[in-house]
């Protein structure tokens, strides 16, 4: 899911050009507040009260107004699903637990007990596990479509086992629809425009929506094109056959519902699903296409988008339906992908399962190493390094995913296997081609961890960015002794470019010694050095200049330059001298790697004359004074105007490549003191003649050439590299 709210006023939170996902506290519907979300992190499922988790415009349980036939508790059976939501204000709610009815309507589950969730969390697989619950439907404002299921007090879900319904652990029965999504081959998708009550409609027309998904009218970067580019056509998307009596044409359809935006996204989503079933004469939209994108009218969804894991449905707030990063992020959830985290929040910007961005065609990038391994698109060019000491490690070239199509690129992903189900995944994050706009760790070696053995069939797992390494960088996690990673070389001039990395201690090469003949023994020449005395001219006697040293006017303290975070990316604004009270994005520089970095800081060095640089992990926007304080706290400083214009801080995160960033450079006049006017010294140069000693006359060495026989060591028996 992608997180972002209040798109109408992005400048209020200063995140107009990047939209990260972060966490907000979980609300439990039981009286006791239990801190068990950390325990459930291993299963990546959290039981929470689901009222208003996605910022519904109006979200009031009013069971007194529910129709008479729903007043009594009922049994409901369906498929368990979980969802994530993105917000503009940097919140991240815990995953939503929900029940998908066989009609495709999805009801949030309320009042799930924490104890039951802890006990059963690992058994619950989104999009697969069949469950039965007892409870009653809840509504927004007591009207329209149901938004959730309030479980009967003291009752929890019953999981369907392979041999029937029971609470005991056992082998889970998969969804009888066989929903186990493939990440290879061809898939169909439909984008839906919505007309709601009160004249509210999706802003984009049907042709614009269709263009943003399929590129039918020249959109250069769209859902279809980027999935196919990143997968090298191993996963393709297209429209299903036209259907629904002409309502569904070329992968797009328009739906009219009587629900209003004030009733919130849950009621609106279920009304859309019900109407599609009616228009198309089907029992569930997923019988028509593999995926449906619902583009809600403005002010319906408080966040920007959400999607159900291992499922068919993704939901967007108005224009976010047309932004390529949100499209791939949400459909990525449909395919089973989890969030890409950095320091616990999904701020890993080396791939599309971190932040989403409010642009139609930016950024052009793919998925991080862990997600790429899970998707299986590059499985023929991967290396797995066994846990130490099963072998002696590995060393070799790793190429960027952008060069996967080159025959020379023999390895693009490396997995360090561990003795647990959490492993390490390594890639060379080359900024080119399909990945040219990678926002973080450009042209560095990046390392992520994820659980589940890198297999999406093992359930939903999030990844964590562990390291961003430049040339000569090292990474030694305590969890894999003997498997430290060293970046020996990054060669951007090669074709294709590559990084050479070493993991652990790889086998050594041949050890044949060279010949041992001693060097020649002729003595060195014995001619004495020249005896001419040094020149006797006295040094110049002109007095030193008497003008005082220049005293330039100190830089102005009330304004400093703000410069684009990456040359050429700030297309709508140019650098300028900004008042110190304005608010701008913050990046920091340091002439040496700070010795003790706060949590989350990872400085990189671009080489040449560039210093170390980094965007603070909290992605701050503030005044000049705020910027000084942010950098000082990490033992760093603000970058200069010259350093930013040399792209020294590009790709250090937060999406600030597209924004004006504070520098330490102020406008200062040139010094006004004139230079010294004393004439240069007039003493003549020394007139001593050069030395006349003849050159040495020793004959050349007469030692015969080495007579050692050639080495007799057998040739190495090391196997050839397996890249």
JSON list of N, CA, C and O in Angstrom, two decimals, residues 294-331:
[
{"chain": "A", "resi": 294, "resn": "UNK", "atom": "N", "xyz": [-9.98, 0.51, -8.40]},
{"chain": "A", "resi": 294, "resn": "UNK", "atom": "CA", "xyz": [-11.10, 1.42, -8.16]},
{"chain": "A", "resi": 294, "resn": "UNK", "atom": "C", "xyz": [-10.55, 2.83, -7.94]},
{"chain": "A", "resi": 294, "resn": "UNK", "atom": "O", "xyz": [-9.80, 3.06, -6.98]},
{"chain": "A", "resi": 295, "resn": "UNK", "atom": "N", "xyz": [-10.94, 3.78, -8.80]},
{"chain": "A", "resi": 295, "resn": "UNK", "atom": "CA", "xyz": [-10.48, 5.16, -8.70]},
{"chain": "A", "resi": 295, "resn": "UNK", "atom": "C", "xyz": [-11.59, 6.00, -8.08]},
{"chain": "A", "resi": 295, "resn": "UNK", "atom": "O", "xyz": [-12.52, 6.42, -8.76]},
{"chain": "A", "resi": 296, "resn": "UNK", "atom": "N", "xyz": [-11.51, 6.24, -6.76]},
{"chain": "A", "resi": 296, "resn": "UNK", "atom": "CA", "xyz": [-12.59, 6.87, -6.02]},
{"chain": "A", "resi": 296, "resn": "UNK", "atom": "C", "xyz": [-12.64, 8.37, -6.27]},
{"chain": "A", "resi": 296, "resn": "UNK", "atom": "O", "xyz": [-11.60, 9.01, -6.51]},
{"chain": "A", "resi": 297, "resn": "UNK", "atom": "N", "xyz": [-13.83, 8.98, -6.15]},
{"chain": "A", "resi": 297, "resn": "UNK", "atom": "CA", "xyz": [-13.94, 10.44, -6.26]},
{"chain": "A", "resi": 297, "resn": "UNK", "atom": "C", "xyz": [-13.17, 11.13, -5.14]},
{"chain": "A", "resi": 297, "resn": "UNK", "atom": "O", "xyz": [-12.87, 10.52, -4.10]},
{"chain": "A", "resi": 298, "resn": "UNK", "atom": "N", "xyz": [-12.84, 12.42, -5.32]},
{"chain": "A", "resi": 298, "resn": "UNK", "atom": "CA", "xyz": [-12.14, 13.15, -4.26]},
{"chain": "A", "resi": 298, "resn": "UNK", "atom": "C", "xyz": [-12.90, 13.11, -2.94]},
{"chain": "A", "resi": 298, "resn": "UNK", "atom": "O", "xyz": [-14.12, 13.03, -2.91]},
{"chain": "A", "resi": 299, "resn": "UNK", "atom": "N", "xyz": [-12.13, 13.17, -1.84]},
{"chain": "A", "resi": 299, "resn": "UNK", "atom": "CA", "xyz": [-12.68, 13.28, -0.48]},
{"chain": "A", "resi": 299, "resn": "UNK", "atom": "C", "xyz": [-13.43, 12.04, -0.02]},
{"chain": "A", "resi": 299, "resn": "UNK", "atom": "O", "xyz": [-14.20, 12.10, 0.94]},
{"chain": "A", "resi": 300, "resn": "UNK", "atom": "N", "xyz": [-13.19, 10.92, -0.68]},
{"chain": "A", "resi": 300, "resn": "UNK", "atom": "CA", "xyz": [-13.77, 9.66, -0.22]},
{"chain": "A", "resi": 300, "resn": "UNK", "atom": "C", "xyz": [-12.80, 8.91, 0.67]},
{"chain": "A", "resi": 300, "resn": "UNK", "atom": "O", "xyz": [-13.18, 8.37, 1.71]},
{"chain": "A", "resi": 301, "resn": "UNK", "atom": "N", "xyz": [-11.54, 8.88, 0.27]},
{"chain": "A", "resi": 301, "resn": "UNK", "atom": "CA", "xyz": [-10.49, 8.14, 0.98]},
{"chain": "A", "resi": 301, "resn": "UNK", "atom": "C", "xyz": [-9.53, 9.13, 1.62]},
{"chain": "A", "resi": 301, "resn": "UNK", "atom": "O", "xyz": [-8.99, 10.00, 0.94]},
{"chain": "A", "resi": 302, "resn": "UNK", "atom": "N", "xyz": [-9.33, 9.00, 2.93]},
{"chain": "A", "resi": 302, "resn": "UNK", "atom": "CA", "xyz": [-8.40, 9.87, 3.62]},
{"chain": "A", "resi": 302, "resn": "UNK", "atom": "C", "xyz": [-6.97, 9.64, 3.20]},
{"chain": "A", "resi": 302, "resn": "UNK", "atom": "O", "xyz": [-6.16, 10.57, 3.16]},
{"chain": "A", "resi": 303, "resn": "UNK", "atom": "N", "xyz": [-6.60, 8.38, 2.90]},
{"chain": "A", "resi": 303, "resn": "UNK", "atom": "CA", "xyz": [-5.26, 8.08, 2.42]},
{"chain": "A", "resi": 303, "resn": "UNK", "atom": "C", "xyz": [-5.18, 8.24, 0.92]},
{"chain": "A", "resi": 303, "resn": "UNK", "atom": "O", "xyz": [-6.10, 8.78, 0.28]},
{"chain": "A", "resi": 304, "resn": "UNK", "atom": "N", "xyz": [-4.07, 7.79, 0.34]},
{"chain": "A", "resi": 304, "resn": "UNK", "atom": "CA", "xyz": [-3.95, 7.91, -1.11]},
{"chain": "A", "resi": 304, "resn": "UNK", "atom": "C", "xyz": [-4.31, 6.62, -1.83]},
{"chain": "A", "resi": 304, "resn": "UNK", "atom": "O", "xyz": [-4.77, 6.66, -2.96]},
{"chain": "A", "resi": 305, "resn": "UNK", "atom": "N", "xyz": [-4.08, 5.47, -1.20]},
{"chain": "A", "resi": 305, "resn": "UNK", "atom": "CA", "xyz": [-4.34, 4.21, -1.87]},
{"chain": "A", "resi": 305, "resn": "UNK", "atom": "C", "xyz": [-4.17, 3.06, -0.89]},
{"chain": "A", "resi": 305, "resn": "UNK", "atom": "O", "xyz": [-3.49, 3.19, 0.12]},
{"chain": "A", "resi": 306, "resn": "UNK", "atom": "N", "xyz": [-4.80, 1.94, -1.21]},
{"chain": "A", "resi": 306, "resn": "UNK", "atom": "CA", "xyz": [-4.54, 0.70, -0.47]},
{"chain": "A", "resi": 306, "resn": "UNK", "atom": "C", "xyz": [-4.87, -0.48, -1.37]},
{"chain": "A", "resi": 306, "resn": "UNK", "atom": "O", "xyz": [-5.52, -0.33, -2.42]},
{"chain": "A", "resi": 307, "resn": "UNK", "atom": "N", "xyz": [-4.40, -1.65, -0.98]},
{"chain": "A", "resi": 307, "resn": "UNK", "atom": "CA", "xyz": [-4.64, -2.86, -1.77]},
{"chain": "A", "resi": 307, "resn": "UNK", "atom": "C", "xyz": [-4.67, -4.06, -0.84]},
{"chain": "A", "resi": 307, "resn": "UNK", "atom": "O", "xyz": [-4.10, -4.03, 0.25]},
{"chain": "A", "resi": 308, "resn": "UNK", "atom": "N", "xyz": [-5.32, -5.12, -1.30]},
{"chain": "A", "resi": 308, "resn": "UNK", "atom": "CA", "xyz": [-5.41, -6.35, -0.54]},
{"chain": "A", "resi": 308, "resn": "UNK", "atom": "C", "xyz": [-4.32, -7.32, -1.00]},
{"chain": "A", "resi": 308, "resn": "UNK", "atom": "O", "xyz": [-4.08, -7.48, -2.20]},
{"chain": "A", "resi": 309, "resn": "UNK", "atom": "N", "xyz": [-3.68, -7.93, -0.02]},
{"chain": "A", "resi": 309, "resn": "UNK", "atom": "CA", "xyz": [-2.53, -8.80, -0.30]},
{"chain": "A", "resi": 309, "resn": "UNK", "atom": "C", "xyz": [-2.98, -10.10, -0.95]},
{"chain": "A", "resi": 309, "resn": "UNK", "atom": "O", "xyz": [-3.93, -10.74, -0.49]},
{"chain": "A", "resi": 310, "resn": "UNK", "atom": "N", "xyz": [-2.27, -10.49, -2.02]},
{"chain": "A", "resi": 310, "resn": "UNK", "atom": "CA", "xyz": [-2.57, -11.74, -2.71]},
{"chain": "A", "resi": 310, "resn": "UNK", "atom": "C", "xyz": [-4.04, -11.76, -3.14]},
{"chain": "A", "resi": 310, "resn": "UNK", "atom": "O", "xyz": [-4.76, -12.72, -2.92]},
{"chain": "A", "resi": 311, "resn": "UNK", "atom": "N", "xyz": [-4.47, -10.68, -3.77]},
{"chain": "A", "resi": 311, "resn": "UNK", "atom": "CA", "xyz": [-5.88, -10.52, -4.09]},
{"chain": "A", "resi": 311, "resn": "UNK", "atom": "C", "xyz": [-6.04, -9.80, -5.42]},
{"chain": "A", "resi": 311, "resn": "UNK", "atom": "O", "xyz": [-5.08, -9.65, -6.18]},
{"chain": "A", "resi": 312, "resn": "UNK", "atom": "N", "xyz": [-7.25, -9.30, -5.68]},
{"chain": "A", "resi": 312, "resn": "UNK", "atom": "CA", "xyz": [-7.58, -8.72, -6.99]},
{"chain": "A", "resi": 312, "resn": "UNK", "atom": "C", "xyz": [-7.89, -7.23, -6.93]},
{"chain": "A", "resi": 312, "resn": "UNK", "atom": "O", "xyz": [-7.97, -6.58, -7.97]},
{"chain": "A", "resi": 313, "resn": "UNK", "atom": "N", "xyz": [-8.08, -6.68, -5.74]},
{"chain": "A", "resi": 313, "resn": "UNK", "atom": "CA", "xyz": [-8.63, -5.33, -5.61]},
{"chain": "A", "resi": 313, "resn": "UNK", "atom": "C", "xyz": [-7.60, -4.33, -5.07]},
{"chain": "A", "resi": 313, "resn": "UNK", "atom": "O", "xyz": [-6.92, -4.61, -4.08]},
{"chain": "A", "resi": 314, "resn": "UNK", "atom": "N", "xyz": [-7.49, -3.19, -5.73]},
{"chain": "A", "resi": 314, "resn": "UNK", "atom": "CA", "xyz": [-6.73, -2.05, -5.21]},
{"chain": "A", "resi": 314, "resn": "UNK", "atom": "C", "xyz": [-7.60, -0.81, -5.33]},
{"chain": "A", "resi": 314, "resn": "UNK", "atom": "O", "xyz": [-8.41, -0.69, -6.25]},
{"chain": "A", "resi": 315, "resn": "UNK", "atom": "N", "xyz": [-7.44, 0.13, -4.39]},
{"chain": "A", "resi": 315, "resn": "UNK", "atom": "CA", "xyz": [-8.33, 1.28, -4.27]},
{"chain": "A", "resi": 315, "resn": "UNK", "atom": "C", "xyz": [-7.48, 2.54, -4.17]},
{"chain": "A", "resi": 315, "resn": "UNK", "atom": "O", "xyz": [-6.50, 2.58, -3.41]},
{"chain": "A", "resi": 316, "resn": "UNK", "atom": "N", "xyz": [-7.86, 3.60, -4.92]},
{"chain": "A", "resi": 316, "resn": "UNK", "atom": "CA", "xyz": [-7.04, 4.81, -5.03]},
{"chain": "A", "resi": 316, "resn": "UNK", "atom": "C", "xyz": [-7.89, 6.05, -4.78]},
{"chain": "A", "resi": 316, "resn": "UNK", "atom": "O", "xyz": [-9.07, 6.10, -5.15]},
{"chain": "A", "resi": 317, "resn": "UNK", "atom": "N", "xyz": [-7.28, 7.05, -4.19]},
{"chain": "A", "resi": 317, "resn": "UNK", "atom": "CA", "xyz": [-7.93, 8.34, -4.02]},
{"chain": "A", "resi": 317, "resn": "UNK", "atom": "C", "xyz": [-7.73, 9.16, -5.29]},
{"chain": "A", "resi": 317, "resn": "UNK", "atom": "O", "xyz": [-6.64, 9.67, -5.55]},
{"chain": "A", "resi": 318, "resn": "UNK", "atom": "N", "xyz": [-8.75, 9.22, -6.10]},
{"chain": "A", "resi": 318, "resn": "UNK", "atom": "CA", "xyz": [-8.82, 10.11, -7.25]},
{"chain": "A", "resi": 318, "resn": "UNK", "atom": "C", "xyz": [-7.57, 10.03, -8.13]},
{"chain": "A", "resi": 318, "resn": "UNK", "atom": "O", "xyz": [-7.27, 8.99, -8.71]},
{"chain": "A", "resi": 319, "resn": "UNK", "atom": "N", "xyz": [-6.77, 11.14, -8.21]},
{"chain": "A", "resi": 319, "resn": "UNK", "atom": "CA", "xyz": [-5.67, 11.22, -9.16]},
{"chain": "A", "resi": 319, "resn": "UNK", "atom": "C", "xyz": [-4.55, 10.22, -8.89]},
{"chain": "A", "resi": 319, "resn": "UNK", "atom": "O", "xyz": [-3.74, 9.94, -9.77]},
{"chain": "A", "resi": 320, "resn": "UNK", "atom": "N", "xyz": [-4.49, 9.66, -7.67]},
{"chain": "A", "resi": 320, "resn": "UNK", "atom": "CA", "xyz": [-3.44, 8.67, -7.39]},
{"chain": "A", "resi": 320, "resn": "UNK", "atom": "C", "xyz": [-3.61, 7.43, -8.25]},
{"chain": "A", "resi": 320, "resn": "UNK", "atom": "O", "xyz": [-2.67, 6.66, -8.42]},
{"chain": "A", "resi": 321, "resn": "UNK", "atom": "N", "xyz": [-4.76, 7.25, -8.83]},
{"chain": "A", "resi": 321, "resn": "UNK", "atom": "CA", "xyz": [-4.98, 6.14, -9.75]},
{"chain": "A", "resi": 321, "resn": "UNK", "atom": "C", "xyz": [-4.12, 6.26, -11.00]},
{"chain": "A", "resi": 321, "resn": "UNK", "atom": "O", "xyz": [-3.88, 5.28, -11.69]},
{"chain": "A", "resi": 322, "resn": "UNK", "atom": "N", "xyz": [-3.64, 7.48, -11.30]},
{"chain": "A", "resi": 322, "resn": "UNK", "atom": "CA", "xyz": [-2.87, 7.72, -12.53]},
{"chain": "A", "resi": 322, "resn": "UNK", "atom": "C", "xyz": [-1.37, 7.79, -12.29]},
{"chain": "A", "resi": 322, "resn": "UNK", "atom": "O", "xyz": [-0.60, 7.97, -13.24]},
{"chain": "A", "resi": 323, "resn": "UNK", "atom": "N", "xyz": [-0.91, 7.68, -11.04]},
{"chain": "A", "resi": 323, "resn": "UNK", "atom": "CA", "xyz": [0.51, 7.83, -10.73]},
{"chain": "A", "resi": 323, "resn": "UNK", "atom": "C", "xyz": [1.19, 6.46, -10.75]},
{"chain": "A", "resi": 323, "resn": "UNK", "atom": "O", "xyz": [0.82, 5.55, -10.01]},
{"chain": "A", "resi": 324, "resn": "UNK", "atom": "N", "xyz": [2.22, 6.33, -11.57]},
{"chain": "A", "resi": 324, "resn": "UNK", "atom": "CA", "xyz": [2.78, 5.02, -11.87]},
{"chain": "A", "resi": 324, "resn": "UNK", "atom": "C", "xyz": [3.36, 4.33, -10.63]},
{"chain": "A", "resi": 324, "resn": "UNK", "atom": "O", "xyz": [3.23, 3.11, -10.47]},
{"chain": "A", "resi": 325, "resn": "UNK", "atom": "N", "xyz": [3.99, 5.09, -9.73]},
{"chain": "A", "resi": 325, "resn": "UNK", "atom": "CA", "xyz": [4.58, 4.44, -8.56]},
{"chain": "A", "resi": 325, "resn": "UNK", "atom": "C", "xyz": [3.50, 3.87, -7.64]},
{"chain": "A", "resi": 325, "resn": "UNK", "atom": "O", "xyz": [3.67, 2.79, -7.06]},
{"chain": "A", "resi": 326, "resn": "UNK", "atom": "N", "xyz": [2.37, 4.59, -7.49]},
{"chain": "A", "resi": 326, "resn": "UNK", "atom": "CA", "xyz": [1.27, 4.07, -6.68]},
{"chain": "A", "resi": 326, "resn": "UNK", "atom": "C", "xyz": [0.64, 2.85, -7.34]},
{"chain": "A", "resi": 326, "resn": "UNK", "atom": "O", "xyz": [0.26, 1.88, -6.68]},
{"chain": "A", "resi": 327, "resn": "UNK", "atom": "N", "xyz": [0.53, 2.87, -8.66]},
{"chain": "A", "resi": 327, "resn": "UNK", "atom": "CA", "xyz": [-0.05, 1.73, -9.39]},
{"chain": "A", "resi": 327, "resn": "UNK", "atom": "C", "xyz": [0.77, 0.46, -9.16]},
{"chain": "A", "resi": 327, "resn": "UNK", "atom": "O", "xyz": [0.23, -0.59, -8.79]},
{"chain": "A", "resi": 328, "resn": "UNK", "atom": "N", "xyz": [2.10, 0.56, -9.37]},
{"chain": "A", "resi": 328, "resn": "UNK", "atom": "CA", "xyz": [2.94, -0.63, -9.22]},
{"chain": "A", "resi": 328, "resn": "UNK", "atom": "C", "xyz": [3.04, -1.06, -7.77]},
{"chain": "A", "resi": 328, "resn": "UNK", "atom": "O", "xyz": [3.13, -2.26, -7.47]},
{"chain": "A", "resi": 329, "resn": "UNK", "atom": "N", "xyz": [3.02, -0.10, -6.85]},
{"chain": "A", "resi": 329, "resn": "UNK", "atom": "CA", "xyz": [3.08, -0.43, -5.43]},
{"chain": "A", "resi": 329, "resn": "UNK", "atom": "C", "xyz": [1.84, -1.23, -5.02]},
{"chain": "A", "resi": 329, "resn": "UNK", "atom": "O", "xyz": [1.95, -2.29, -4.39]},
{"chain": "A", "resi": 330, "resn": "UNK", "atom": "N", "xyz": [0.65, -0.72, -5.38]},
{"chain": "A", "resi": 330, "resn": "UNK", "atom": "CA", "xyz": [-0.58, -1.39, -4.95]},
{"chain": "A", "resi": 330, "resn": "UNK", "atom": "C", "xyz": [-0.79, -2.73, -5.64]},
{"chain": "A", "resi": 330, "resn": "UNK", "atom": "O", "xyz": [-1.16, -3.72, -5.01]},
{"chain": "A", "resi": 331, "resn": "UNK", "atom": "N", "xyz": [-0.57, -2.78, -6.94]},
{"chain": "A", "resi": 331, "resn": "UNK", "atom": "CA", "xyz": [-0.70, -4.07, -7.63]},
{"chain": "A", "resi": 331, "resn": "UNK", "atom": "C", "xyz": [0.40, -5.01, -7.16]},
{"chain": "A", "resi": 331, "resn": "UNK", "atom": "O", "xyz": [0.21, -6.23, -7.11]}
]
